[in-house]
GROMACS .gro file of C-alpha atoms in nm:
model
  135
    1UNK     CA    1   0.011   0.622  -0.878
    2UNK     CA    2  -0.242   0.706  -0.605
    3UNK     CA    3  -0.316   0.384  -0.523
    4UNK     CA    4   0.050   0.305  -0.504
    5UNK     CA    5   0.142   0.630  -0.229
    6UNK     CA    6  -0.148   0.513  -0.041
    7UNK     CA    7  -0.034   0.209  -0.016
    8UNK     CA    8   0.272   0.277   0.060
    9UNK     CA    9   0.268   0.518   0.368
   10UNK     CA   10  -0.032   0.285   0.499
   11UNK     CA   11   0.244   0.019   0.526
   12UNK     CA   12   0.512   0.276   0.627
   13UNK     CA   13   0.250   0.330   0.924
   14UNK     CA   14   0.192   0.016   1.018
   15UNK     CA   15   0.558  -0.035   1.035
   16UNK     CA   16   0.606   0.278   1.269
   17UNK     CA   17   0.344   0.084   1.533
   18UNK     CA   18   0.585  -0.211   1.551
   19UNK     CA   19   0.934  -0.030   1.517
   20UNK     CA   20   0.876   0.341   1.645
   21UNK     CA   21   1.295   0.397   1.677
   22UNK     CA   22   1.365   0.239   1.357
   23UNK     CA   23   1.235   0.322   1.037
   24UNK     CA   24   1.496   0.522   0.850
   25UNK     CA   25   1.588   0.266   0.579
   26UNK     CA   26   1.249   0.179   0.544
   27UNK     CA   27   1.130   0.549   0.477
   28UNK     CA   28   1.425   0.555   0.276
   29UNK     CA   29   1.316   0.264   0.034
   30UNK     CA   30   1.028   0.319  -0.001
   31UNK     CA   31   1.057   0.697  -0.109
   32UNK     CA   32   1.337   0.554  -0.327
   33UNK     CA   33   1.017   0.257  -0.508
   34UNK     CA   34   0.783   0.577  -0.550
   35UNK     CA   35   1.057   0.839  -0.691
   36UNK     CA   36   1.153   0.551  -0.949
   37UNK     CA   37   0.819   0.442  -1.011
   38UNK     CA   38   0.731   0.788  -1.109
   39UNK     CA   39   1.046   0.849  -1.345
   40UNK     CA   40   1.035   0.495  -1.460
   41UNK     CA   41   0.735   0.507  -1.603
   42UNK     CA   42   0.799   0.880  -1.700
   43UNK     CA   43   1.102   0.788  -1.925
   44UNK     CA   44   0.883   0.495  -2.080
   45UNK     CA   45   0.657   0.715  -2.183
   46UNK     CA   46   0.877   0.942  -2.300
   47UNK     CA   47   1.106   0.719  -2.496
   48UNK     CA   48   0.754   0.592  -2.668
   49UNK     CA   49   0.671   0.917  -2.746
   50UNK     CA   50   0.296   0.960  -2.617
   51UNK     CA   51   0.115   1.236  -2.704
   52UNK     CA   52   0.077   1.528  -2.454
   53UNK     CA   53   0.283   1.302  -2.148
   54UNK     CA   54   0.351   1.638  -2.016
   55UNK     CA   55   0.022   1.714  -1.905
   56UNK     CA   56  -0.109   1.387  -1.856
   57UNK     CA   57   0.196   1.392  -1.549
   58UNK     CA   58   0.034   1.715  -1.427
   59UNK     CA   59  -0.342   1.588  -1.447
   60UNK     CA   60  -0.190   1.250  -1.236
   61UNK     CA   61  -0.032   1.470  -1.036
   62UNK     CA   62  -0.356   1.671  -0.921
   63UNK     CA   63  -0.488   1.320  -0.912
   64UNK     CA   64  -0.274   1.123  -0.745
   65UNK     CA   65  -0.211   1.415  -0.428
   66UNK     CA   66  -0.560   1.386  -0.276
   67UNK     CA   67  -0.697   0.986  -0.390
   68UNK     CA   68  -0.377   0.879  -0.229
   69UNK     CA   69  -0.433   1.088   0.106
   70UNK     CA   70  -0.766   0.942   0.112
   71UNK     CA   71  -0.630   0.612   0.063
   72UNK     CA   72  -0.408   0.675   0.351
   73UNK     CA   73  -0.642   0.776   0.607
   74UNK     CA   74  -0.881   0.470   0.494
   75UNK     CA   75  -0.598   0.196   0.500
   76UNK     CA   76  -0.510   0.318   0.804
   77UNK     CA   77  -0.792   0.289   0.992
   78UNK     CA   78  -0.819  -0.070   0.860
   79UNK     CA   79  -0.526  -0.178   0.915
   80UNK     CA   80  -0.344   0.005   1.157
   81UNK     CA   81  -0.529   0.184   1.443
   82UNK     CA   82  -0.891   0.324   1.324
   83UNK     CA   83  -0.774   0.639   1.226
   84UNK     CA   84  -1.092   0.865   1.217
   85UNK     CA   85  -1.211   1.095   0.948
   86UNK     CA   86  -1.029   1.388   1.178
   87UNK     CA   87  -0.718   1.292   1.008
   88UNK     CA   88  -0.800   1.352   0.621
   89UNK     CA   89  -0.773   1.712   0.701
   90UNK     CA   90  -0.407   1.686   0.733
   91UNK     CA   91  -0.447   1.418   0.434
   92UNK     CA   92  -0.587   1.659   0.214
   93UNK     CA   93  -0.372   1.935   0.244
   94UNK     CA   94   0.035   1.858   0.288
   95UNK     CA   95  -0.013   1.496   0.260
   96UNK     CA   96  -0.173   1.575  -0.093
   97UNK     CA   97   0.068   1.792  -0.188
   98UNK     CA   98   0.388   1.600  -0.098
   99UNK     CA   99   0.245   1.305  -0.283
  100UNK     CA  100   0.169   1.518  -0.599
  101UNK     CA  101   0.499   1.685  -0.602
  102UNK     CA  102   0.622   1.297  -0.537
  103UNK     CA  103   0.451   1.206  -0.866
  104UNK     CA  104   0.550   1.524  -1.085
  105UNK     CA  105   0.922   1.601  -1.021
  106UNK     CA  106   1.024   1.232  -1.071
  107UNK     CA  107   0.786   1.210  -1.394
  108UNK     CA  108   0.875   1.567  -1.505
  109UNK     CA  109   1.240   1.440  -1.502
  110UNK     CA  110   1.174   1.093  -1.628
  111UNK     CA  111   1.031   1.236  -1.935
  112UNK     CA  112   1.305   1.443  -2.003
  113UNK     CA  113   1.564   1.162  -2.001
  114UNK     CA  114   1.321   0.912  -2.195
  115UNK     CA  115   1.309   1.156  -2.410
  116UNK     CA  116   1.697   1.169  -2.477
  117UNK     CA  117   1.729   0.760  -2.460
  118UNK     CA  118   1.747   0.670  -2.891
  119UNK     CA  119   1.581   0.391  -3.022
  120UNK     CA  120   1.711   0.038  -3.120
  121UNK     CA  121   1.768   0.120  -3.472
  122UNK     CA  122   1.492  -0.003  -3.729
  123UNK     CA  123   1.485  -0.222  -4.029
  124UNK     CA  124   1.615  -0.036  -4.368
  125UNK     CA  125   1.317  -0.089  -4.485
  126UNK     CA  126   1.139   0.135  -4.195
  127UNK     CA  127   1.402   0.392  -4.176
  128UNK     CA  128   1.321   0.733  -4.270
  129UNK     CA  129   1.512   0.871  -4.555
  130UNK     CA  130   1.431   1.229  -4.525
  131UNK     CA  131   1.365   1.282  -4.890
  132UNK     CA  132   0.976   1.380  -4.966
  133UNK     CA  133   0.791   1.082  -5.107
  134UNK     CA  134   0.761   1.100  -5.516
  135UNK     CA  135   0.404   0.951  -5.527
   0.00000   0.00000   0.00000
């Protein structure tokens, strides 16, 4: 997910040199790919019942709020305009936390619909029947 955000506002910035006045529908898109990356892969993990998805959202949360701000500044001063190591101040702190809250609200409410979403129903065979086994 890091990787992803940094990616992503690295282009969103490089876009911004080229088009300063217009970048509302990109901004919008590509909040709307992160958002349903998060929940999408939330709900999957949710509907496949992993152990402990709750926290493992929270842990790549914490994760994902500072890697991708350093990601940022780097990719930015490769690609766009040599962004100096001033910037990961302002990296570290809101940029980190918008892209962790970015990560865990979608997730937190990805897993709570994948968790509602029913399987395709399973062979008779592999159905549970409820009844204690008579072994």
């Amino acid at each position: 997910m890091a990787l992803l955000h940094g990616a992503a506002v690295t282009v969103l910035a490089k876009y911004e040199v080229f088009n300063p006045t217009d970048k509302t529908l990109v901004t919008a898109l590509t909040l709307a790919v992160l958002v349903g990356a998060a929940a999408g892969w939330g709900a999957v993990d949710a509907w496949q019942g992993k152990p402990e998805r709750g926290k493992n959202w929270f842990i790549a949360a914490l994760i994902a709020g500072p890697v991708s701000g350093v990601l940022y500044v780097i990719g930015r001063a490769v690609f766009v305009d040599q962004t100096g190591a001033s910037e990961l101040g302002g990296a570290l702190t809101g940029g980190a936390a918008f892209s962790a809250l970015l990560v865990l609200i979608p997730a937190g409410l990805g897993l709570f619909v994948g968790g509602r979403i029913t399987k395709p129903d399973q062979p008779a065979s592999e159905k549970p029947t409820g009844k204690p086994s008579q072994a």
